Amino acid sequence: MIEVAPDPDGLAHRAATRIVATAKRAITDRGECVLLLSGGTTPQATYARLATAPFANQIDWSRVHIALGDERYVSWDDPRSNFRMIREILTSQVPIPVANVHPVEVARPPIEAALAYERTLRTLLGSGRPDLVLLGLGDDGHTASLFPGHAAVREQVRWVVAEEIREQVMWRISVTPPLLNAAREVIFLVSGAAKADVLRSVLEPPRDPDSLPAQVIHPASGRLDWLVDAAAAGR
């Protein structure tokens, strides 16, 4: 499904509403909710809403687990850290237990950090599935830290990998398609006219995930929705 909001504010409101509904349903059905959240700029307004009334008080945060879809290989206090952003805007503002927030252990070397994070996620999920994965869309068609031309896009076994993204002079640690596509729900959040061309390319044929990694996201038995604002939907 593609849902178009009139502006970024409306986009954040709709995304927060969806996350609340998913959390309540998962807690009712299975006793807890596991969210894999995105970094970047676009979801920040959504997280800010989740941290305040009326959204925050609709969720039993003691039964929510928050993990990351990807992370930059930087310290937790680095301004580029996804964990830092989510902590500052969301998790420090709601009564979620510290043990229910699962950052990447960036004190380890990158490959070891990826292996450790996969162990964390397998312990958290067991034989289950993430209840919701929130993803963004980069100008180059990447999502999470699945970048064009990189091996992580084609990963079929491991849940988490580390890759050096030379264009960014940085290592990135990312959840991979096998876990992303196992989610009960996947929501892409896309905002701004600068994303209009790439959004159209991702949604329309031909399908070439090596060039447009966001195209690799197709939940096997879950729901995939695109929440976009009017500017991003312009093409």
PDB file of C-alpha atoms in Angstrom:
ATOM      1  CA  MET A   1       0.000   0.000   0.000  1.00  0.00           C
ATOM      2  CA  ILE A   2       1.098   3.561  -0.730  1.00  0.00           C
ATOM      3  CA  GLU A   3      -0.362   6.242   1.513  1.00  0.00           C
ATOM      4  CA  VAL A   4       0.291   9.913   0.812  1.00  0.00           C
ATOM      5  CA  ALA A   5       0.269  12.502   3.589  1.00  0.00           C
ATOM      6  CA  PRO A   6      -0.079  16.191   2.733  1.00  0.00           C
ATOM      7  CA  ASP A   7       3.173  17.253   4.422  1.00  0.00           C
ATOM      8  CA  PRO A   8       5.947  16.014   6.770  1.00  0.00           C
ATOM      9  CA  ASP A   9       3.857  16.789   9.842  1.00  0.00           C
ATOM     10  CA  GLY A  10       0.993  14.673   8.552  1.00  0.00           C
ATOM     11  CA  LEU A  11       3.455  11.934   7.629  1.00  0.00           C
ATOM     12  CA  ALA A  12       4.834  11.808  11.171  1.00  0.00           C
ATOM     13  CA  HIS A  13       1.330  11.719  12.629  1.00  0.00           C
ATOM     14  CA  ARG A  14       0.275   8.801  10.438  1.00  0.00           C
ATOM     15  CA  ALA A  15       3.464   6.878  11.132  1.00  0.00           C
ATOM     16  CA  ALA A  16       3.139   7.338  14.890  1.00  0.00           C
ATOM     17  CA  THR A  17      -0.485   6.236  14.720  1.00  0.00           C
ATOM     18  CA  ARG A  18       0.521   3.061  12.870  1.00  0.00           C
ATOM     19  CA  ILE A  19       3.294   2.243  15.332  1.00  0.00           C
ATOM     20  CA  VAL A  20       0.955   2.658  18.302  1.00  0.00           C
ATOM     21  CA  ALA A  21      -1.626   0.384  16.679  1.00  0.00           C
ATOM     22  CA  THR A  22       1.004  -2.248  15.901  1.00  0.00           C
ATOM     23  CA  ALA A  23       2.425  -2.147  19.430  1.00  0.00           C
ATOM     24  CA  LYS A  24      -0.995  -2.508  21.054  1.00  0.00           C
ATOM     25  CA  ARG A  25      -1.957  -5.381  18.766  1.00  0.00           C
ATOM     26  CA  ALA A  26       1.337  -7.245  19.283  1.00  0.00           C
ATOM     27  CA  ILE A  27       1.175  -6.868  23.059  1.00  0.00           C
ATOM     28  CA  THR A  28      -2.394  -8.147  23.088  1.00  0.00           C
ATOM     29  CA  ASP A  29      -1.610 -11.081  20.787  1.00  0.00           C
ATOM     30  CA  ARG A  30       1.874 -12.116  21.962  1.00  0.00           C
ATOM     31  CA  GLY A  31       2.603 -10.217  25.167  1.00  0.00           C
ATOM     32  CA  GLU A  32       5.322  -7.995  23.708  1.00  0.00           C
ATOM     33  CA  CYS A  33       6.249  -5.925  20.674  1.00  0.00           C
ATOM     34  CA  VAL A  34       9.606  -5.873  18.886  1.00  0.00           C
ATOM     35  CA  LEU A  35      10.343  -2.777  16.795  1.00  0.00           C
ATOM     36  CA  LEU A  36      13.323  -2.370  14.454  1.00  0.00           C
ATOM     37  CA  LEU A  37      13.719   1.359  14.029  1.00  0.00           C
ATOM     38  CA  SER A  38      15.437   3.456  11.394  1.00  0.00           C
ATOM     39  CA  GLY A  39      17.963   6.205  11.841  1.00  0.00           C
ATOM     40  CA  GLY A  40      18.281   9.294   9.694  1.00  0.00           C
ATOM     41  CA  THR A  41      16.329  12.526   9.620  1.00  0.00           C
ATOM     42  CA  THR A  42      12.884  11.564   8.336  1.00  0.00           C
ATOM     43  CA  PRO A  43      11.701   9.423  11.298  1.00  0.00           C
ATOM     44  CA  GLN A  44      12.723  11.923  13.956  1.00  0.00           C
ATOM     45  CA  ALA A  45       9.375  13.724  13.925  1.00  0.00           C
ATOM     46  CA  THR A  46       7.637  10.354  14.270  1.00  0.00           C
ATOM     47  CA  TYR A  47       9.755   9.433  17.298  1.00  0.00           C
ATOM     48  CA  ALA A  48       9.073  12.804  18.869  1.00  0.00           C
ATOM     49  CA  ARG A  49       5.347  12.153  18.599  1.00  0.00           C
ATOM     50  CA  LEU A  50       5.675   8.678  20.062  1.00  0.00           C
ATOM     51  CA  ALA A  51       7.428  10.221  23.068  1.00  0.00           C
ATOM     52  CA  THR A  52       4.563  12.592  23.888  1.00  0.00           C
ATOM     53  CA  ALA A  53       0.841  12.461  24.574  1.00  0.00           C
ATOM     54  CA  PRO A  54      -1.470  11.198  23.279  1.00  0.00           C
ATOM     55  CA  PHE A  55       0.768   8.570  21.660  1.00  0.00           C
ATOM     56  CA  ALA A  56       3.158   7.699  24.491  1.00  0.00           C
ATOM     57  CA  ASN A  57       0.511   6.864  27.043  1.00  0.00           C
ATOM     58  CA  GLN A  58      -1.223   4.403  24.698  1.00  0.00           C
ATOM     59  CA  ILE A  59       1.728   1.987  24.756  1.00  0.00           C
ATOM     60  CA  ASP A  60       2.796  -0.334  27.563  1.00  0.00           C
ATOM     61  CA  TRP A  61       6.484   0.436  27.174  1.00  0.00           C
ATOM     62  CA  SER A  62       7.488  -2.283  29.617  1.00  0.00           C
ATOM     63  CA  ARG A  63       6.470  -4.781  26.928  1.00  0.00           C
ATOM     64  CA  VAL A  64       8.215  -3.064  23.999  1.00  0.00           C
ATOM     65  CA  HIS A  65      11.689  -3.925  22.716  1.00  0.00           C
ATOM     66  CA  ILE A  66      13.498  -1.506  20.430  1.00  0.00           C
ATOM     67  CA  ALA A  67      16.351  -2.565  18.165  1.00  0.00           C
ATOM     68  CA  LEU A  68      18.062  -0.868  15.238  1.00  0.00           C
ATOM     69  CA  GLY A  69      17.746  -1.690  11.574  1.00  0.00           C
ATOM     70  CA  ASP A  70      21.245  -0.345  11.060  1.00  0.00           C
ATOM     71  CA  GLU A  71      23.976   1.653  12.718  1.00  0.00           C
ATOM     72  CA  ARG A  72      26.965   3.722  11.755  1.00  0.00           C
ATOM     73  CA  TYR A  73      30.197   2.440  13.239  1.00  0.00           C
ATOM     74  CA  VAL A  74      30.677   5.403  15.557  1.00  0.00           C
ATOM     75  CA  SER A  75      30.539   5.768  19.328  1.00  0.00           C
ATOM     76  CA  TRP A  76      27.159   6.046  21.033  1.00  0.00           C
ATOM     77  CA  ASP A  77      27.807   9.704  21.848  1.00  0.00           C
ATOM     78  CA  ASP A  78      28.701  10.611  18.253  1.00  0.00           C
ATOM     79  CA  PRO A  79      26.117  12.912  16.589  1.00  0.00           C
ATOM     80  CA  ARG A  80      25.950  10.455  13.677  1.00  0.00           C
ATOM     81  CA  SER A  81      24.883   7.540  15.889  1.00  0.00           C
ATOM     82  CA  ASN A  82      21.395   6.206  15.222  1.00  0.00           C
ATOM     83  CA  PHE A  83      21.241   4.898  18.779  1.00  0.00           C
ATOM     84  CA  ARG A  84      22.052   8.342  20.150  1.00  0.00           C
ATOM     85  CA  MET A  85      19.296   9.966  18.076  1.00  0.00           C
ATOM     86  CA  ILE A  86      16.666   7.402  19.101  1.00  0.00           C
ATOM     87  CA  ARG A  87      17.742   7.609  22.733  1.00  0.00           C
ATOM     88  CA  GLU A  88      17.576  11.406  22.837  1.00  0.00           C
ATOM     89  CA  ILE A  89      14.256  11.761  21.031  1.00  0.00           C
ATOM     90  CA  LEU A  90      12.369   8.638  22.095  1.00  0.00           C
ATOM     91  CA  THR A  91      13.690   6.111  24.586  1.00  0.00           C
ATOM     92  CA  SER A  92      14.873   8.608  27.205  1.00  0.00           C
ATOM     93  CA  GLN A  93      11.425  10.231  27.115  1.00  0.00           C
ATOM     94  CA  VAL A  94       9.248   7.159  27.739  1.00  0.00           C
ATOM     95  CA  PRO A  95       9.187   4.543  30.522  1.00  0.00           C
ATOM     96  CA  ILE A  96      10.864   1.782  28.540  1.00  0.00           C
ATOM     97  CA  PRO A  97      13.246  -0.422  30.574  1.00  0.00           C
ATOM     98  CA  VAL A  98      16.914   0.076  29.695  1.00  0.00           C
ATOM     99  CA  ALA A  99      17.197  -3.673  29.091  1.00  0.00           C
ATOM    100  CA  ASN A 100      14.513  -3.404  26.378  1.00  0.00           C
ATOM    101  CA  VAL A 101      16.634  -1.115  24.186  1.00  0.00           C
ATOM    102  CA  HIS A 102      19.206  -2.978  22.097  1.00  0.00           C
ATOM    103  CA  PRO A 103      22.034  -0.902  20.577  1.00  0.00           C
ATOM    104  CA  VAL A 104      24.884  -2.228  18.458  1.00  0.00           C
ATOM    105  CA  GLU A 105      28.020  -2.785  20.560  1.00  0.00           C
ATOM    106  CA  VAL A 106      30.259  -0.429  18.610  1.00  0.00           C
ATOM    107  CA  ALA A 107      33.121  -0.848  21.093  1.00  0.00           C
ATOM    108  CA  ARG A 108      33.886  -4.098  19.250  1.00  0.00           C
ATOM    109  CA  PRO A 109      35.552  -4.261  15.803  1.00  0.00           C
ATOM    110  CA  PRO A 110      32.887  -3.933  13.075  1.00  0.00           C
ATOM    111  CA  ILE A 111      32.607  -7.582  12.071  1.00  0.00           C
ATOM    112  CA  GLU A 112      32.548  -8.709  15.700  1.00  0.00           C
ATOM    113  CA  ALA A 113      29.915  -6.052  16.416  1.00  0.00           C
ATOM    114  CA  ALA A 114      27.739  -7.438  13.611  1.00  0.00           C
ATOM    115  CA  LEU A 115      28.089 -11.007  14.902  1.00  0.00           C
ATOM    116  CA  ALA A 116      27.256  -9.881  18.445  1.00  0.00           C
ATOM    117  CA  TYR A 117      24.212  -7.948  17.245  1.00  0.00           C
ATOM    118  CA  GLU A 118      22.940 -10.954  15.361  1.00  0.00           C
ATOM    119  CA  ARG A 119      23.218 -12.979  18.576  1.00  0.00           C
ATOM    120  CA  THR A 120      21.282 -10.249  20.368  1.00  0.00           C
ATOM    121  CA  LEU A 121      18.499 -10.302  17.793  1.00  0.00           C
ATOM    122  CA  ARG A 122      18.292 -14.092  17.686  1.00  0.00           C
ATOM    123  CA  THR A 123      18.014 -14.169  21.478  1.00  0.00           C
ATOM    124  CA  LEU A 124      15.375 -11.436  21.372  1.00  0.00           C
ATOM    125  CA  LEU A 125      13.294 -12.953  18.594  1.00  0.00           C
ATOM    126  CA  GLY A 126      13.925 -16.664  18.991  1.00  0.00           C
ATOM    127  CA  SER A 127      11.862 -18.290  16.276  1.00  0.00           C
ATOM    128  CA  GLY A 128       9.631 -15.227  16.100  1.00  0.00           C
ATOM    129  CA  ARG A 129       9.537 -12.215  13.798  1.00  0.00           C
ATOM    130  CA  PRO A 130       9.903  -8.464  14.262  1.00  0.00           C
ATOM    131  CA  ASP A 131       6.476  -6.933  14.698  1.00  0.00           C
ATOM    132  CA  LEU A 132       7.404  -3.834  12.727  1.00  0.00           C
ATOM    133  CA  VAL A 133      10.409  -2.618  10.773  1.00  0.00           C
ATOM    134  CA  LEU A 134      10.640   1.093  10.001  1.00  0.00           C
ATOM    135  CA  LEU A 135      12.812   1.940   7.007  1.00  0.00           C
ATOM    136  CA  GLY A 136      13.921   5.025   5.130  1.00  0.00           C
ATOM    137  CA  LEU A 137      14.954   5.537   1.517  1.00  0.00           C
ATOM    138  CA  GLY A 138      18.241   7.119   0.484  1.00  0.00           C
ATOM    139  CA  ASP A 139      18.773   9.258  -2.596  1.00  0.00           C
ATOM    140  CA  ASP A 140      20.685   6.332  -4.133  1.00  0.00           C
ATOM    141  CA  GLY A 141      17.967   3.792  -3.381  1.00  0.00           C
ATOM    142  CA  HIS A 142      19.584   2.349  -0.273  1.00  0.00           C
ATOM    143  CA  THR A 143      17.621   1.366   2.795  1.00  0.00           C
ATOM    144  CA  ALA A 144      18.924   0.500   6.264  1.00  0.00           C
ATOM    145  CA  SER A 145      22.638   0.166   5.402  1.00  0.00           C
ATOM    146  CA  LEU A 146      22.031  -1.896   2.282  1.00  0.00           C
ATOM    147  CA  PHE A 147      23.887   0.105  -0.345  1.00  0.00           C
ATOM    148  CA  PRO A 148      24.007  -0.275  -4.140  1.00  0.00           C
ATOM    149  CA  GLY A 149      26.587  -2.776  -5.306  1.00  0.00           C
ATOM    150  CA  HIS A 150      27.353  -4.142  -1.836  1.00  0.00           C
ATOM    151  CA  ALA A 151      27.125  -7.770  -0.797  1.00  0.00           C
ATOM    152  CA  ALA A 152      24.673  -7.192   2.062  1.00  0.00           C
ATOM    153  CA  VAL A 153      21.864  -6.716  -0.461  1.00  0.00           C
ATOM    154  CA  ARG A 154      22.307 -10.337  -1.596  1.00  0.00           C
ATOM    155  CA  GLU A 155      22.745 -11.875   1.872  1.00  0.00           C
ATOM    156  CA  GLN A 156      20.446 -14.855   2.356  1.00  0.00           C
ATOM    157  CA  VAL A 157      21.553 -16.393   5.674  1.00  0.00           C
ATOM    158  CA  ARG A 158      23.020 -13.917   8.149  1.00  0.00           C
ATOM    159  CA  TRP A 159      20.740 -11.475   9.923  1.00  0.00           C
ATOM    160  CA  VAL A 160      23.369  -8.772  10.456  1.00  0.00           C
ATOM    161  CA  VAL A 161      26.467  -7.818   8.484  1.00  0.00           C
ATOM    162  CA  ALA A 162      29.170  -5.169   8.628  1.00  0.00           C
ATOM    163  CA  GLU A 163      30.452  -3.541   5.460  1.00  0.00           C
ATOM    164  CA  GLU A 164      32.850  -0.722   4.752  1.00  0.00           C
ATOM    165  CA  ILE A 165      31.070   1.914   2.661  1.00  0.00           C
ATOM    166  CA  ARG A 166      33.998   3.546   0.927  1.00  0.00           C
ATOM    167  CA  GLU A 167      31.907   6.387  -0.465  1.00  0.00           C
ATOM    168  CA  GLN A 168      31.212   7.439   3.126  1.00  0.00           C
ATOM    169  CA  VAL A 169      34.629   6.448   4.510  1.00  0.00           C
ATOM    170  CA  MET A 170      32.738   4.524   7.176  1.00  0.00           C
ATOM    171  CA  TRP A 171      31.752   1.058   8.306  1.00  0.00           C
ATOM    172  CA  ARG A 172      28.030   0.398   8.587  1.00  0.00           C
ATOM    173  CA  ILE A 173      26.293  -2.430  10.408  1.00  0.00           C
ATOM    174  CA  SER A 174      22.967  -3.502   8.975  1.00  0.00           C
ATOM    175  CA  VAL A 175      20.164  -5.975   9.394  1.00  0.00           C
ATOM    176  CA  THR A 176      19.846  -7.942   6.165  1.00  0.00           C
ATOM    177  CA  PRO A 177      16.978  -8.987   3.852  1.00  0.00           C
ATOM    178  CA  PRO A 178      16.319 -12.377   5.528  1.00  0.00           C
ATOM    179  CA  LEU A 179      15.282 -10.664   8.771  1.00  0.00           C
ATOM    180  CA  LEU A 180      13.732  -7.555   7.207  1.00  0.00           C
ATOM    181  CA  ASN A 181      11.542  -9.709   4.987  1.00  0.00           C
ATOM    182  CA  ALA A 182      10.481 -11.857   7.943  1.00  0.00           C
ATOM    183  CA  ALA A 183       8.767  -8.890   9.639  1.00  0.00           C
ATOM    184  CA  ARG A 184       5.051  -8.840  10.242  1.00  0.00           C
ATOM    185  CA  GLU A 185       4.979  -5.240   9.008  1.00  0.00           C
ATOM    186  CA  VAL A 186       7.439  -3.077   7.102  1.00  0.00           C
ATOM    187  CA  ILE A 187       6.859   0.645   6.735  1.00  0.00           C
ATOM    188  CA  PHE A 188       8.965   2.884   4.520  1.00  0.00           C
ATOM    189  CA  LEU A 189       8.883   6.565   5.480  1.00  0.00           C
ATOM    190  CA  VAL A 190       9.797   8.893   2.605  1.00  0.00           C
ATOM    191  CA  SER A 191       9.677  12.688   2.694  1.00  0.00           C
ATOM    192  CA  GLY A 192      10.638  15.571   0.435  1.00  0.00           C
ATOM    193  CA  ALA A 193      10.823  16.410  -3.243  1.00  0.00           C
ATOM    194  CA  ALA A 194      14.467  15.286  -3.349  1.00  0.00           C
ATOM    195  CA  LYS A 195      13.220  11.696  -2.960  1.00  0.00           C
ATOM    196  CA  ALA A 196      10.592  11.853  -5.715  1.00  0.00           C
ATOM    197  CA  ASP A 197      12.759  10.442  -8.505  1.00  0.00           C
ATOM    198  CA  VAL A 198      14.261   7.593  -6.493  1.00  0.00           C
ATOM    199  CA  LEU A 199      10.875   6.692  -5.009  1.00  0.00           C
ATOM    200  CA  ARG A 200       9.440   6.340  -8.495  1.00  0.00           C
ATOM    201  CA  SER A 201      12.430   4.241  -9.601  1.00  0.00           C
ATOM    202  CA  VAL A 202      12.086   1.888  -6.626  1.00  0.00           C
ATOM    203  CA  LEU A 203       8.331   1.403  -7.050  1.00  0.00           C
ATOM    204  CA  GLU A 204       8.295   0.911 -10.816  1.00  0.00           C
ATOM    205  CA  PRO A 205       9.937  -1.794 -12.999  1.00  0.00           C
ATOM    206  CA  PRO A 206      12.536  -2.909 -13.747  1.00  0.00           C
ATOM    207  CA  ARG A 207      13.524  -4.639 -10.511  1.00  0.00           C
ATOM    208  CA  ASP A 208      17.262  -4.386  -9.836  1.00  0.00           C
ATOM    209  CA  PRO A 209      18.031  -4.582  -6.092  1.00  0.00           C
ATOM    210  CA  ASP A 210      21.792  -4.409  -6.701  1.00  0.00           C
ATOM    211  CA  SER A 211      21.240  -0.887  -8.028  1.00  0.00           C
ATOM    212  CA  LEU A 212      18.206  -0.011  -5.889  1.00  0.00           C
ATOM    213  CA  PRO A 213      18.499  -2.028  -2.658  1.00  0.00           C
ATOM    214  CA  ALA A 214      15.113  -0.880  -1.348  1.00  0.00           C
ATOM    215  CA  GLN A 215      13.586  -3.164  -3.988  1.00  0.00           C
ATOM    216  CA  VAL A 216      14.844  -6.214  -2.086  1.00  0.00           C
ATOM    217  CA  ILE A 217      12.274  -5.572   0.651  1.00  0.00           C
ATOM    218  CA  HIS A 218       9.294  -7.863   0.078  1.00  0.00           C
ATOM    219  CA  PRO A 219       8.003  -9.428   3.324  1.00  0.00           C
ATOM    220  CA  ALA A 220       7.308 -13.101   2.719  1.00  0.00           C
ATOM    221  CA  SER A 221       4.135 -13.191   4.784  1.00  0.00           C
ATOM    222  CA  GLY A 222       3.887  -9.684   6.152  1.00  0.00           C
ATOM    223  CA  ARG A 223       2.591  -6.294   5.170  1.00  0.00           C
ATOM    224  CA  LEU A 224       4.614  -3.701   3.235  1.00  0.00           C
ATOM    225  CA  ASP A 225       3.463  -0.080   3.243  1.00  0.00           C
ATOM    226  CA  TRP A 226       4.944   3.118   1.917  1.00  0.00           C
ATOM    227  CA  LEU A 227       4.048   6.253   3.892  1.00  0.00           C
ATOM    228  CA  VAL A 228       5.157   9.255   1.864  1.00  0.00           C
ATOM    229  CA  ASP A 229       4.426  12.945   1.839  1.00  0.00           C
ATOM    230  CA  ALA A 230       3.035  14.805  -1.140  1.00  0.00           C
ATOM    231  CA  ALA A 231       6.423  16.183  -2.152  1.00  0.00           C
ATOM    232  CA  ALA A 232       7.998  12.735  -2.306  1.00  0.00           C
ATOM    233  CA  ALA A 233       4.987  11.450  -4.243  1.00  0.00           C
ATOM    234  CA  GLY A 234       5.363  14.157  -6.872  1.00  0.00           C
ATOM    235  CA  ARG A 235       6.615  11.800  -9.584  1.00  0.00           C
TER     236      ARG A 235
END
